[in-house]
């Protein structure tokens, strides 16, 4: 006579994988679109990363020094909301590193722009890119691209330039950089100036709007009432300068020098040439725009929920490119609000993808993510996001979750797999559970109170090829449904 009760040996789980990998289980199917290849002659990623490390060596050195020498609670910064080094800290760093105070401050500013240090209020702390500096080429390249994106901050414009004209040139430079990338060689500055003038004219034309409705007639002062002194003073006031009267040649010179200072191009002898890093970065940005424009969902214009659905079938890298293009088209604050709104919905897949997109946002999303930690539906995702943001290895981030939170996240992720994945994916999802056996998993799943528990267990029972395990899972689903123990 044999027992019909399943033995534990048949229900034992394999060694669990880190739970942080579970939300990606349903996105690992091959992409229908082959990954674009960079232009011929582009160095390999390892060589590009070596160039980026060289460009950011001074910033990394100062960031490592601050990490070791400036502990929490010390008077290391000024209370300006920018985490600027105090005079004492800058002088100490200069002495320790054999630099001038001006060099230390310049490298510190570069480290902030590249994400090697992250600013939180009046304090700064090492960024995750600094932690991964020596072992992760992609982290180094993303840090350099962040500096490349902030070229106008890395090398501020001359104070005498009209602010509106500077803003127009900054907006027009992506087209100039695209032309340089397509030229794949030196381009005369005269040709770049002509292109810049055309683009600025287009921007001014797009901005020119005539108000609807009847307009009041302008008041005309009598000749004898006009004050010539006041008129001359107004005309001479540089604060009232018309940006259209500002010559663009000095601003182009400033922009090219700024881009050269971050290593994006070389500038001299009245011509400019993109460096391999600069050419690669411009190509990446053009590809991001093209990929998003080709998306069936029209991801750039789509709301967050539609954008996330459009990214669900992509490989992780392709999805991150989509997230960056979508984020670039809207203010950070409203984008984060949209993503968290999508995460609060009923679709667990969108919940996981929303937090993947928030990882692309980085430090600007931290206050909003911390604000949702107390929401039960979002808490496990927010805790994992914050752990990685604070420098934890993504493979170890799940250790910040309690057993109950980890079980809740396992059920939520299983719901995403059940809704959008295939049966084998749901069976493999068992491997990510923190419990060593199925009976222990089922006991804790029943207790965690996730609203999708019954549906997840029914789907798992239908998918699993082991009859004994499937029967045990169906029994647990029935007990949850009826409220039994």
Coordinates of C-alpha atoms in Angstrom, one line a residue, residues 120 125 340 365-374 382 385-387 389-390:
X120 CA 20.6 65.0 -2.1
X125 CA 27.2 60.6 -1.7
X340 CA 4.1 55.7 -10.6
X365 CA 13.1 60.1 -9.0
X366 CA 14.3 59.3 -5.5
X367 CA 12.0 61.6 -3.5
X368 CA 8.9 60.3 -5.3
X369 CA 10.0 56.7 -4.9
X370 CA 10.6 57.2 -1.2
X371 CA 7.1 58.7 -0.9
X372 CA 5.4 55.5 -2.1
X373 CA 7.3 53.1 0.2
X374 CA 4.3 52.9 2.5
X382 CA 10.3 50.8 -4.1
X385 CA 14.7 50.5 -6.4
X386 CA 16.1 52.4 -3.4
X387 CA 18.5 49.7 -2.5
X389 CA 20.0 53.5 -6.1
X390 CA 21.9 53.6 -2.7

